[in-house]
Coordinates of C-alpha atoms in Angstrom, one line a residue:
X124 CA 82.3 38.8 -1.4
X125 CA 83.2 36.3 1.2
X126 CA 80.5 38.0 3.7
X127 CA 78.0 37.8 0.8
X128 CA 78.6 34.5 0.3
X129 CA 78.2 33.2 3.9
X130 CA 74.8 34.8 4.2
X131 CA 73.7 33.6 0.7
X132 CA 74.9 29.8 2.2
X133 CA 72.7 30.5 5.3
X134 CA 69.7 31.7 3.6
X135 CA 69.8 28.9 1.7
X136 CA 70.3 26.3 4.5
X137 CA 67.3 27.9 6.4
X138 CA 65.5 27.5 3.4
X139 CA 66.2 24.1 3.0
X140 CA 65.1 23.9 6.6
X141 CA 62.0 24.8 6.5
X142 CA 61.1 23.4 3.0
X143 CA 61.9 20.1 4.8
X144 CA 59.8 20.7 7.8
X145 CA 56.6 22.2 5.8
X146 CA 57.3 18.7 3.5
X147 CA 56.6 16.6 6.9
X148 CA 54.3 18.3 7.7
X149 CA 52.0 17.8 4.4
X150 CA 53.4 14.2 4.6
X151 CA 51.9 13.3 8.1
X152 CA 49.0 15.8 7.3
X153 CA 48.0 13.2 4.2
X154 CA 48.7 9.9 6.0
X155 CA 46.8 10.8 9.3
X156 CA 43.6 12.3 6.6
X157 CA 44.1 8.6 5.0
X158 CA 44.1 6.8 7.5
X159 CA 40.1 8.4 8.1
X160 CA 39.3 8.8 4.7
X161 CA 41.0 5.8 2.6
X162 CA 40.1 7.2 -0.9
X163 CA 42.9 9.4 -3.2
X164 CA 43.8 12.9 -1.8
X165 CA 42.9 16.0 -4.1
X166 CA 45.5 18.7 -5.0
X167 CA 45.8 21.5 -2.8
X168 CA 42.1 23.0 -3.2
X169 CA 43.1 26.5 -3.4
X170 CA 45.0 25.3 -6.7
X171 CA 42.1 24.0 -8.5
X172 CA 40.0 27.3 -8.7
X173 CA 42.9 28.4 -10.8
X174 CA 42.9 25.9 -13.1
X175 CA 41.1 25.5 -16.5
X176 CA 38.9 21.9 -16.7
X177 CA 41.4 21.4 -19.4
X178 CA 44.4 21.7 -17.5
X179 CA 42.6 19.5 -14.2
X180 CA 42.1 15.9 -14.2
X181 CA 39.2 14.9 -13.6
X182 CA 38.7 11.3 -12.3
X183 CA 36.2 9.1 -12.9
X184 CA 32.5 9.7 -10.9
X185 CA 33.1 7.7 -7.6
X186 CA 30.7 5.0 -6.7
X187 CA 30.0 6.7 -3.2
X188 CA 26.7 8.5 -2.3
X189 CA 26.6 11.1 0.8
X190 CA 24.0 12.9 3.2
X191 CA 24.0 14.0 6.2
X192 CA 21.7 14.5 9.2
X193 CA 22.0 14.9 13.1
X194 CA 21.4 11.3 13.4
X195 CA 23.5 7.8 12.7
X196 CA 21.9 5.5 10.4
X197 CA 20.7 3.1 12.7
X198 CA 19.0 6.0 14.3
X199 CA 16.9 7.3 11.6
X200 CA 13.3 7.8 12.5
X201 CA 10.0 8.0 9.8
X202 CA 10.7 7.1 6.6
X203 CA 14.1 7.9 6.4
X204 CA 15.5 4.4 6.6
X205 CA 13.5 3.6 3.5
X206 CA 14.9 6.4 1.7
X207 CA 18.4 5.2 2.8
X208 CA 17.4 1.5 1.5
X209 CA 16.2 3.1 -2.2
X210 CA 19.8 4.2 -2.9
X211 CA 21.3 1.0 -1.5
X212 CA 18.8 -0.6 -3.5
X213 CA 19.2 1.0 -6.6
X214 CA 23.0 1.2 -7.0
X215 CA 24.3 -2.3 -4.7
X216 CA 27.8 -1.3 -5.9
X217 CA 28.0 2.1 -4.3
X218 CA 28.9 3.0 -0.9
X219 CA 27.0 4.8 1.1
X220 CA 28.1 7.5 3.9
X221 CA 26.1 9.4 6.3
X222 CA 28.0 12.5 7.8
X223 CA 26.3 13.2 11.2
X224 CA 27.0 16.7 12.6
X225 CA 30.1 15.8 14.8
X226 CA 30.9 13.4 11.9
X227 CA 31.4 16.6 9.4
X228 CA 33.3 18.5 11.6
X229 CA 35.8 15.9 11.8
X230 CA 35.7 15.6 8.2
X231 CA 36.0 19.7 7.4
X232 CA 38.8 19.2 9.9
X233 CA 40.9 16.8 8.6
X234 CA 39.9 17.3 5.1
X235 CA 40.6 20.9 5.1
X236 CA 43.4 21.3 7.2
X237 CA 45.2 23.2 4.8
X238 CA 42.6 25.1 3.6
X239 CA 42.4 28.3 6.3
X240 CA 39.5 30.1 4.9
X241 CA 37.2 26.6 4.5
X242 CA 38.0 25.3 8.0
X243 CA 37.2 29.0 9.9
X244 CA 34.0 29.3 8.1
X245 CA 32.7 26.0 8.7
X246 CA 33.8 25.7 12.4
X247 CA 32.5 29.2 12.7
X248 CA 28.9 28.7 11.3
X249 CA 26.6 27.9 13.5
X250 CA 23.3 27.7 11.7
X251 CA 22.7 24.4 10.9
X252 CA 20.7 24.0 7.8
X253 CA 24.0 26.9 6.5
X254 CA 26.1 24.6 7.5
X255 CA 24.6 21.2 5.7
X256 CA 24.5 23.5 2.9
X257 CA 27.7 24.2 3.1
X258 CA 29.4 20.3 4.0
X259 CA 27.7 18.7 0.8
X260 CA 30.0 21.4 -1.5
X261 CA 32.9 20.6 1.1
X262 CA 32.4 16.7 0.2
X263 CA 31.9 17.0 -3.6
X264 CA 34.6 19.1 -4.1
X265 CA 36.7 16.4 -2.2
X266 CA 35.5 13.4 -2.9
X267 CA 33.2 12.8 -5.5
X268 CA 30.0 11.2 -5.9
X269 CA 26.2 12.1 -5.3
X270 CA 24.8 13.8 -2.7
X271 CA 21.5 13.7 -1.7
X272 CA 19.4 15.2 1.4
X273 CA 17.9 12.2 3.7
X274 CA 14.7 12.9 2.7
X275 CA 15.1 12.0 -0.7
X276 CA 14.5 8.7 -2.6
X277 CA 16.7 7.3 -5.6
X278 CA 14.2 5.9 -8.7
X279 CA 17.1 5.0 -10.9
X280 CA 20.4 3.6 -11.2
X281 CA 22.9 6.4 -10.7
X282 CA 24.7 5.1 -14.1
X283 CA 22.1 5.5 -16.0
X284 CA 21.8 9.5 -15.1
X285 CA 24.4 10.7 -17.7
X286 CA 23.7 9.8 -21.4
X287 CA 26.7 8.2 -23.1
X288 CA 27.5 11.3 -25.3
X289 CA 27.7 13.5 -22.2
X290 CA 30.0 11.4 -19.9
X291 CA 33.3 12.4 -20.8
X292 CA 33.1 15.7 -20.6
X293 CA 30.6 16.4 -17.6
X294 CA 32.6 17.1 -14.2
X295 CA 29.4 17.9 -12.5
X296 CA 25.7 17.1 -12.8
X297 CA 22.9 19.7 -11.7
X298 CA 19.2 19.5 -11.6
X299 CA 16.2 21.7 -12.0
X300 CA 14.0 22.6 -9.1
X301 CA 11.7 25.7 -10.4
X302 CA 10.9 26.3 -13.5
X303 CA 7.4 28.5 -13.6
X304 CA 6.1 32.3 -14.0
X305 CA 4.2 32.0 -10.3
X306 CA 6.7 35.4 -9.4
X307 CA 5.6 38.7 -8.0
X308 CA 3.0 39.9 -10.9
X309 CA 3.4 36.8 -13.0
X310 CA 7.5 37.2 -13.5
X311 CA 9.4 34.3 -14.0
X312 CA 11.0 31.7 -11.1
X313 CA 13.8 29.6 -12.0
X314 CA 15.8 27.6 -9.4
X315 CA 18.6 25.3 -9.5
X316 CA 17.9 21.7 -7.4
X317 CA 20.9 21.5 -4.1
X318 CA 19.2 18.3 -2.7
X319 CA 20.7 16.0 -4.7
X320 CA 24.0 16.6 -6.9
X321 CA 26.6 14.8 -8.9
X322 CA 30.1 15.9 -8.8
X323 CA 33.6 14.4 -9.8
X324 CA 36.6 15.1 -7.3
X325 CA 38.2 18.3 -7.8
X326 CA 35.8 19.7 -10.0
X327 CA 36.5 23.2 -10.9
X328 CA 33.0 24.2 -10.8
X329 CA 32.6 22.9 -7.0
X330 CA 35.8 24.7 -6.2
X331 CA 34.1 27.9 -7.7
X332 CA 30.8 27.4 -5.9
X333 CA 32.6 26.7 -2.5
X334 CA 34.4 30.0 -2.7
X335 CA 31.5 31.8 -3.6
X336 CA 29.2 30.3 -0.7
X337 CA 32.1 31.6 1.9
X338 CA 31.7 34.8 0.5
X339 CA 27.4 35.3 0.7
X340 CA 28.7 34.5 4.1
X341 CA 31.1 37.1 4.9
X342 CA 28.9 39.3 3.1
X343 CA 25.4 38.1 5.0
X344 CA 27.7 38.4 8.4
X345 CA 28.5 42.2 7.5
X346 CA 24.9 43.1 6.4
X347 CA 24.1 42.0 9.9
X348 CA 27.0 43.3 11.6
X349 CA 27.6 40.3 13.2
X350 CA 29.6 37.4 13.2
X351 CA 29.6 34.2 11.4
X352 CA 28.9 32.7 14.8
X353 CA 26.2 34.8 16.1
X354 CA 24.8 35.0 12.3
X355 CA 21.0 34.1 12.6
X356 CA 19.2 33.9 8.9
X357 CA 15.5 34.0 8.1
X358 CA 14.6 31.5 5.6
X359 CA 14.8 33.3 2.2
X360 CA 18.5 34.3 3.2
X361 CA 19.7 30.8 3.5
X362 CA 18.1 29.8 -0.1
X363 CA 20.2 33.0 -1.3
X364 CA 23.8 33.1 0.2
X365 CA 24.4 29.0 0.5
X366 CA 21.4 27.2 -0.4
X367 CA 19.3 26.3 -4.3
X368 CA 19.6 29.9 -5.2
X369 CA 23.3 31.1 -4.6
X370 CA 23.9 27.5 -6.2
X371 CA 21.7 28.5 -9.2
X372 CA 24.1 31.9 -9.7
X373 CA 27.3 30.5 -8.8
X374 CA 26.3 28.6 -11.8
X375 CA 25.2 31.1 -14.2
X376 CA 28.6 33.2 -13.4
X377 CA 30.6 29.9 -13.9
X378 CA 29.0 29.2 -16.8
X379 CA 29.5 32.3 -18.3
X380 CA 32.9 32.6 -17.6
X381 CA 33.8 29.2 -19.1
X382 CA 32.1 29.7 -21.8
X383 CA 32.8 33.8 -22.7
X384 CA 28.8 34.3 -23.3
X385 CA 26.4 35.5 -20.8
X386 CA 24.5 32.5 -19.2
X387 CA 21.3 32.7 -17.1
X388 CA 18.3 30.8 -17.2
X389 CA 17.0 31.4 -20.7
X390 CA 19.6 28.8 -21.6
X391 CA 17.4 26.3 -19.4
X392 CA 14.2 27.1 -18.9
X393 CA 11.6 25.0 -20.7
X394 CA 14.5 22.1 -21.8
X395 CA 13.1 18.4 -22.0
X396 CA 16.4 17.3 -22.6
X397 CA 19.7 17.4 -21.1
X398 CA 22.2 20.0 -22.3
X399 CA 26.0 20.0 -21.6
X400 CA 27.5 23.7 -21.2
X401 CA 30.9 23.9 -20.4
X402 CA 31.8 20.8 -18.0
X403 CA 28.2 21.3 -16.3
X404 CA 25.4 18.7 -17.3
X405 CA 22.1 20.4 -16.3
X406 CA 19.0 17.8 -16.4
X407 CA 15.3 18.8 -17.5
X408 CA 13.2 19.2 -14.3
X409 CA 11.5 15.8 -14.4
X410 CA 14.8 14.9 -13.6
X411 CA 15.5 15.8 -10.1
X412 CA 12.6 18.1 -9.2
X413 CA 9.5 17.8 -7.3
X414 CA 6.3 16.4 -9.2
X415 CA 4.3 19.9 -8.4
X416 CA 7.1 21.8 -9.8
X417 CA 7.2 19.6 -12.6
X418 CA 3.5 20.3 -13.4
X419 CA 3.7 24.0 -12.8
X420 CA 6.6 24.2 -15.1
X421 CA 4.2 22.6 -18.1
X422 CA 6.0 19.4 -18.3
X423 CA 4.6 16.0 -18.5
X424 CA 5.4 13.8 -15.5
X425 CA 6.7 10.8 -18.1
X426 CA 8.0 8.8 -15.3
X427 CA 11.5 9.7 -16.5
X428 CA 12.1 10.9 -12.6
X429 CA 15.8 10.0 -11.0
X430 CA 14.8 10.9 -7.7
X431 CA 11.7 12.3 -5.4
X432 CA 11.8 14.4 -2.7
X433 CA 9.4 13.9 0.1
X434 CA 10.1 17.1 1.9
X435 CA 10.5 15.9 5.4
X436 CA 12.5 18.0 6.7
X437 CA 11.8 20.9 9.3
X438 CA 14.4 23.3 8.4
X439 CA 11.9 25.9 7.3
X440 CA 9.6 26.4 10.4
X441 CA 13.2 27.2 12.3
X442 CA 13.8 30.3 9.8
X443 CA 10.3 31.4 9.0
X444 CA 10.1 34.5 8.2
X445 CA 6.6 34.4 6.2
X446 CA 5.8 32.7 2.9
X447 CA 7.2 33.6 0.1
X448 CA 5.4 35.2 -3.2
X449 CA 5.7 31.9 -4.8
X450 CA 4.7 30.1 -1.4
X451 CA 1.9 32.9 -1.5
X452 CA 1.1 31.8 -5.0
X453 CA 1.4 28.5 -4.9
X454 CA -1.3 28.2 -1.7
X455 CA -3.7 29.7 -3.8
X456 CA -3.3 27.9 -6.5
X457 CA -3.7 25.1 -4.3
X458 CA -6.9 26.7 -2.7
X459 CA -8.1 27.2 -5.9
X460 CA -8.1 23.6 -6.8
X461 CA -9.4 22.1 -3.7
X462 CA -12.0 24.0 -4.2
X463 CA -12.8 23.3 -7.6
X464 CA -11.9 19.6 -6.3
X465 CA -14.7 20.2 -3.4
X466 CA -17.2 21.6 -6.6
X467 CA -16.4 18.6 -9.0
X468 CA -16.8 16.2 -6.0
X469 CA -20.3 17.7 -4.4
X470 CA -21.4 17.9 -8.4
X471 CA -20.4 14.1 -8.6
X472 CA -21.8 13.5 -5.2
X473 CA -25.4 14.6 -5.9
X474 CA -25.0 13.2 -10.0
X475 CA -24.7 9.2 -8.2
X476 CA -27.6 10.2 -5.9
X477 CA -29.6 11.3 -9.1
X478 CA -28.3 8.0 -10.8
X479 CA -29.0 6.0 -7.5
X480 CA -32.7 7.6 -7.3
X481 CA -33.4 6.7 -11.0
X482 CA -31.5 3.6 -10.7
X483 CA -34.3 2.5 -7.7
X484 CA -37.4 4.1 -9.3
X485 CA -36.5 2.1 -12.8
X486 CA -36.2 -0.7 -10.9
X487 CA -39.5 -0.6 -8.8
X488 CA -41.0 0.0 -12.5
X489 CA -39.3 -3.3 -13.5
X490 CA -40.5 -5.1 -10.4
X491 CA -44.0 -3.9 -10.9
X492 CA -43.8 -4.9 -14.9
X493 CA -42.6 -8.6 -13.3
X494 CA -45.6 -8.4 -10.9
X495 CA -48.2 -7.5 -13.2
X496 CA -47.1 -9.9 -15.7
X497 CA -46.9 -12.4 -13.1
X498 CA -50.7 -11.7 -11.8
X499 CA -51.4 -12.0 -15.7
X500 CA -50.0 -15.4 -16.1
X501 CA -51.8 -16.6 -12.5
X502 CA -54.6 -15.3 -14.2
X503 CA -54.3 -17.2 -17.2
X504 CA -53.5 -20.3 -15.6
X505 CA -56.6 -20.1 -13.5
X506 CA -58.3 -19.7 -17.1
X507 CA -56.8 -23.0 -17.7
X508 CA -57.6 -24.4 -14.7
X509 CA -61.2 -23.7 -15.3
X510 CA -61.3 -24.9 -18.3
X511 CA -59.3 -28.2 -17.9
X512 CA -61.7 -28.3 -14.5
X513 CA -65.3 -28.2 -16.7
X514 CA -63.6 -30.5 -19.6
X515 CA -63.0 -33.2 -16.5
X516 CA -66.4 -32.8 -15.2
X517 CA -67.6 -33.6 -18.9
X518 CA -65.8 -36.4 -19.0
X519 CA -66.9 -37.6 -16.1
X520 CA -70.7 -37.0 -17.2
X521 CA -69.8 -38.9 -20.4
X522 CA -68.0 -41.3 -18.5
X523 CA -70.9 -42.5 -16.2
X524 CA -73.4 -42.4 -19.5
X525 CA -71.2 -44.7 -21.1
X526 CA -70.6 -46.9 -17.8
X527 CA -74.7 -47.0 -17.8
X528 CA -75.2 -47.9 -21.1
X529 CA -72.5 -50.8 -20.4
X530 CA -74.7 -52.0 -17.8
X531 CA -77.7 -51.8 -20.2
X532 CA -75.8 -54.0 -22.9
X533 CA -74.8 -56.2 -20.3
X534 CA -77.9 -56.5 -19.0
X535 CA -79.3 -57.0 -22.5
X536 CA -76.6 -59.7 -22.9
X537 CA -77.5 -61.4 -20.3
X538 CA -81.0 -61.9 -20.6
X539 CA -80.2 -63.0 -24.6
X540 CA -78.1 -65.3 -22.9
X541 CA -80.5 -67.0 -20.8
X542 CA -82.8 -66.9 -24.0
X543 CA -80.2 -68.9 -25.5
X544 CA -80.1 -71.5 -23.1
X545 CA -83.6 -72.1 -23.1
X546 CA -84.0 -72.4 -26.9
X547 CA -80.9 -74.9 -26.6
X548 CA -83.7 -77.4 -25.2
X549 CA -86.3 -76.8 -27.6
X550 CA -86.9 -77.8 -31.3
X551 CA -85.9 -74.5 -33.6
X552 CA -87.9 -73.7 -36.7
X553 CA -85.9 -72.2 -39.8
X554 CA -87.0 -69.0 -39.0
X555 CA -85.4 -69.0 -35.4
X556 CA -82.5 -70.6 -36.1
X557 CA -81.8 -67.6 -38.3
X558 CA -83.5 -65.1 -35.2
X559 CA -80.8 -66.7 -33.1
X560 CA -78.0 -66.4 -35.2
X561 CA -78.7 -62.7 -35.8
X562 CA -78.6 -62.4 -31.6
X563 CA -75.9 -64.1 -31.6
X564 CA -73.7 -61.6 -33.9
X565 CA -75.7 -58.8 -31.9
X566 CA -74.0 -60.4 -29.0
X567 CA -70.7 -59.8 -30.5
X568 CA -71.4 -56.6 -31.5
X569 CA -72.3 -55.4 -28.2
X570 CA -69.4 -57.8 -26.1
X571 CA -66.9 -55.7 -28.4
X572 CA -68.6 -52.3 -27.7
X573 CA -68.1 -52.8 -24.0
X574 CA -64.8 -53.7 -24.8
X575 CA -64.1 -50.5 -26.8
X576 CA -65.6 -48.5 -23.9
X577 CA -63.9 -49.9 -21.1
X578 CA -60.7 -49.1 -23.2
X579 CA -61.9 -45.6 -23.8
X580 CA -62.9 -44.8 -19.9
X581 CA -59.6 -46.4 -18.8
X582 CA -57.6 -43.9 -21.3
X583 CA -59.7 -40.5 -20.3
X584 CA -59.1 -42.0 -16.4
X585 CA -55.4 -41.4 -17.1
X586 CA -55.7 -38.3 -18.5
X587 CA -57.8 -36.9 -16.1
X588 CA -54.9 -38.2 -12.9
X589 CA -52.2 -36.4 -15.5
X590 CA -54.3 -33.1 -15.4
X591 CA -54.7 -33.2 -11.8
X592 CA -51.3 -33.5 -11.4
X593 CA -50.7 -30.9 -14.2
X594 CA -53.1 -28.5 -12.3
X595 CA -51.5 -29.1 -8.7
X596 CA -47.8 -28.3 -10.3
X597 CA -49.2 -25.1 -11.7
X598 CA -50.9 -24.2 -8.8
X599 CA -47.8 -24.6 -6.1
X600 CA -45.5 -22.7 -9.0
X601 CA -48.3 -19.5 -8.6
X602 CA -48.0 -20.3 -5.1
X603 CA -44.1 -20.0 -5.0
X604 CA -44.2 -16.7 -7.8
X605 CA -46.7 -14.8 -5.2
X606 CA -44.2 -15.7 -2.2
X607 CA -41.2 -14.0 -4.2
X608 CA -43.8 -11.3 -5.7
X609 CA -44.4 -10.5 -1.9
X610 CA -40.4 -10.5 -0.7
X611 CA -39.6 -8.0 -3.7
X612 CA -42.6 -6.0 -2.8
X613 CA -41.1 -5.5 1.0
X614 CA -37.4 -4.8 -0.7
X615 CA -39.0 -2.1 -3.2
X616 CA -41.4 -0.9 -0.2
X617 CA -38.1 0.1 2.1
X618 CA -36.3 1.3 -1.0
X619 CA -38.3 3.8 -2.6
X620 CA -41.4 4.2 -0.3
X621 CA -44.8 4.0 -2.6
X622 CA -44.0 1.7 -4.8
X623 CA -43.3 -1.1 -2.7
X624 CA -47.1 -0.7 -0.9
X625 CA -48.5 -1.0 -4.7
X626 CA -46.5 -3.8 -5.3
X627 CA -47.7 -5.4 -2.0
X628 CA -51.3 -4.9 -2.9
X629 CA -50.3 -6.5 -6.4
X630 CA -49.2 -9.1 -4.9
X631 CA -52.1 -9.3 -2.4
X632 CA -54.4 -9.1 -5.1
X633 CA -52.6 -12.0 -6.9
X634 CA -52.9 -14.0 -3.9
X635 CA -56.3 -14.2 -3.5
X636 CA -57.1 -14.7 -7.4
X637 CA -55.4 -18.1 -6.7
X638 CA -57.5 -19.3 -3.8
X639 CA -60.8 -20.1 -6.2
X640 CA -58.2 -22.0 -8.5
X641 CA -57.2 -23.7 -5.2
X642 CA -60.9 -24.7 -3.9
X643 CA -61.9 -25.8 -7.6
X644 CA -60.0 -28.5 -7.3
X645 CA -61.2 -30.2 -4.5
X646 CA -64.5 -31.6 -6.8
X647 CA -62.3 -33.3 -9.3
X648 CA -60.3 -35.2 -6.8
X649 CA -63.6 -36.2 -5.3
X650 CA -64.7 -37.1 -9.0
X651 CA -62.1 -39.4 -9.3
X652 CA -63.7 -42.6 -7.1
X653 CA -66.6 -42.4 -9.1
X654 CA -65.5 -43.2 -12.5
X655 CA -63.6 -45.8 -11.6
X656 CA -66.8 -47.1 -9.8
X657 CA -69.0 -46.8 -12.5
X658 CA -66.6 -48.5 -14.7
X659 CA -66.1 -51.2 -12.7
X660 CA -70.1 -51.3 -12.5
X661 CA -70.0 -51.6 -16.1
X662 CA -67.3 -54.3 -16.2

């Protein structure tokens, strides 16, 4: 009993002993991860798997968004810093962290120090698109946040991605990336987005997708009888054991484990709203996916987008292992629009040349229309001319009669007023005095006559000057019409060919109708001297 005893106080002492160095151990392992990563320490992360989203708490969403790439920030080539600069943009009270690759390491390092299975699969890995597939679980499941690959650009306040209703009870938040029957033989496609994701720390669904990555891994390494390290995947292998599509069926089996029902993607195919199933928010695809994919899925793109992706990265032409059926499909699709594109375009093409043809011949008919009318109206202002030309020269005629038969009445007056003078002198019978009185209203008569006429030939002289002018105004106006007549005809001649030359000889034609108007005038300029000569005779 006393033996017993002594062994049972030992056991216990040694226990004691190395309960207190495993203790210090933890201790100094969680201040030295601190003192890297100043945010709260999770549980022990093979605890959480165990644990019901009941039983864990969840904290709040942390205002921190991650990526990663091989280069720092200040390094990032292309678009890449404006991508950055959109999520800064968007959500000023988040902090943002890029993991380069040494970066992660460290982080899987101290992060997952006591996690044996997490640390030898990262540090064995050695692809590196496996491997950023694999950090942005590692950092959700510890820390919280969003991440999102570099490539991709934030559209909308990261608060405003969960609706009110939703918030309490949604630990993670996942996206859709393909949603479309573009399969082998018309079957459907349906994809879960890993570009950009939402998580709370310690989220049991992160827990369960991390575990389940390591696996595809062990299993992918055995298919291959290789190694993790030497493990070299073509590209549809790393969308299936750690990339979109094992995240897609970790999912499902989560889902349907949480919930006691078979999940798969008739629960989500088609949504246009969000639906909560378990602790796992799952957006429509305008969402998170790619506008293309949000066309082929038969959506409308509403502009309700959170994010775009501009695929920039190169990851694919480093595992190609030849395009897939929907990569198959989706190029002819794609061929089958340019071409129709190409059709609509050469059909447009030769539909403005048509219109452009029309266009020019309608207008060489107008232009024409403009130059016949015009040749009309010169024509009937050379009518006018001609007639205003024969009334002046009648005027004139009448104009000299008059200004003769002036000089016959003044000549008449005068010799009645010599007459007058001599009978003055001489004795005047009865009879005479009453011969001279009648001569001398005669006189009188004729003195106002003269008058009347010199009136009348000085109002037809100023209507004959105002005709002149009238007639030299209308002839430089037909003057300046055939100089325009003759620009559009050269226009419409290098336009359209023919009708220009017919429009030329129009114009031609127009041109030399004027010249008679032009020499026609010449004889009542000349007329002008005269009767004011003759009137002046007459006066």
């Amino acid at each position: 009993m006393t033996l017993s005893g002594q062994y049972v106080r030992r056991a216990s002492f040694v226990l004691s002993a190395i309960f207190f160095l495993l203790f210090l151990q933890q201790l100094w392992g969680r201040s030295n991860l601190s003192s890297r990563f100043p945010l709260s320490v999770p549980p022990r992360l093979n605890e959480v798997s165990s644990k019901s989203l009941d039983e864990t708490r969840l904290d709040d969403f942390p205002k921190r968004i991650w990526t990663t790439g091989p280069l720092s920030l200040m390094r990032l080539k292309n678009d890449d810093p404006q991508h950055v600069r959109s999520w800064t943009d968007q959500n000023p009270d988040h902090r943002f962290e890029l993991l380069t690759d040494g970066g992660a390491e460290t982080y899987v390092k101290d992060g997952f120090s006591d996690d044996e299975k997490v640390l030898h699969t990262y540090l064995s890995l050695q692809d590196f698109i496996m491997r950023a597939d694999l950090i942005r679980y590692l950092v959700l499941l510890r820390d919280g946040g969003v991440y999102n690959d570099v490539d991709v650009g934030c559209l909308r306040p990261i608060d405003l991605w969960i609706p009110s209703k939703f918030k309490d009870n949604t630990s993670v938040v996942l996206g859709i990336e393909v949603d479309n029957e573009m399969g082998p033989n018309g079957s459907k496609l349906f994809e879960l987005v890993n570009w950009t994701i939402m998580a709370r720390p310690n989220a049991p669904f992160m827990r369960y997708l991390v575990d389940r990555v390591i696996k595809n891994l062990e299993v992918a390494a055995f298919r291959h009888n290789t190694t993790l390290y030497n493990l070299r995947p073509k590209r549809q292998e790393v969308i299936d054991v750690t990339g979109p599509m094992a995240l897609t069926q970790a999912a499902f089996q989560y889902l349907s484990q949480k919930t006691g029902t078979t999940v798969n993607m008739q629960n989500f195919t088609k949504m246009r709203q969000p639906k909560l199933v378990a602790d796992v928010l799952v957006l429509p695809i305008n969402a998170f996916g790619a506008g293309h994919q949000v066309d082929w899925s038969g959506a409308d793109q509403d502009g309700s987008a959170l994010v775009h992706h501009y695929f920039a990265g190169s990851w694919k032409t480093n595992h190609f292992d030849g395009p897939t059926e929907e990569e198959k499909k989706a190029a002819e699709e794609k061929k089958k629009v340019e071409e129709e594109k190409k059709k609509e375009d050469e059909a447009k093409k030769v539909e403005e040349e048509k219109k452009k043809k029309d266009e020019a011949k309608k207008k060489a008919e107008e232009e024409q229309r403009k130059a016949e009318e015009e040749q009309k109206k010169a024509e009937a202002e050379k009518q006018k001319a001609e007639e205003e030309t024969k009334k002046m020269d009648e005027d004139d005629k009448q104009a000299a009669a008059n200004a003769k038969n002036v000089a016959e009445i003044q000549k008449d007056s005068d010799t009645l007023e010599s007459d007058s003078k001599n009978a003055v002198a001489e004795t005047l019978s009865s009879e005479e005095a009453e011969e001279l009185e009648r001569l001398a209203v005669q006189e009188n008569e004729k003195q106002q006559a003269i008058e009347d006429l010199q009136r009348v030939n000085i109002v037809r002289q100023k209507t004959r000057e105002d005709g002149v002018r009238k007639m030299e105004e209308e002839r430089r106006k037909a003057e300046e019409a055939r100089r325009k007549d003759e620009e559009a005809g050269k226009q419409n001649g290098e336009a359209q060919g023919k009708p220009g030359n017919e429009v030329g000889q129009s114009n031609a034609s127009n041109t030399a109708s004027n010249e008679p108007a032009q020499g026609q005038g010449q004889p009542m300029s000349g007329g002008k001297p005269e009767a004011t000569e003759n009137i002046q005779q007459a006066t």
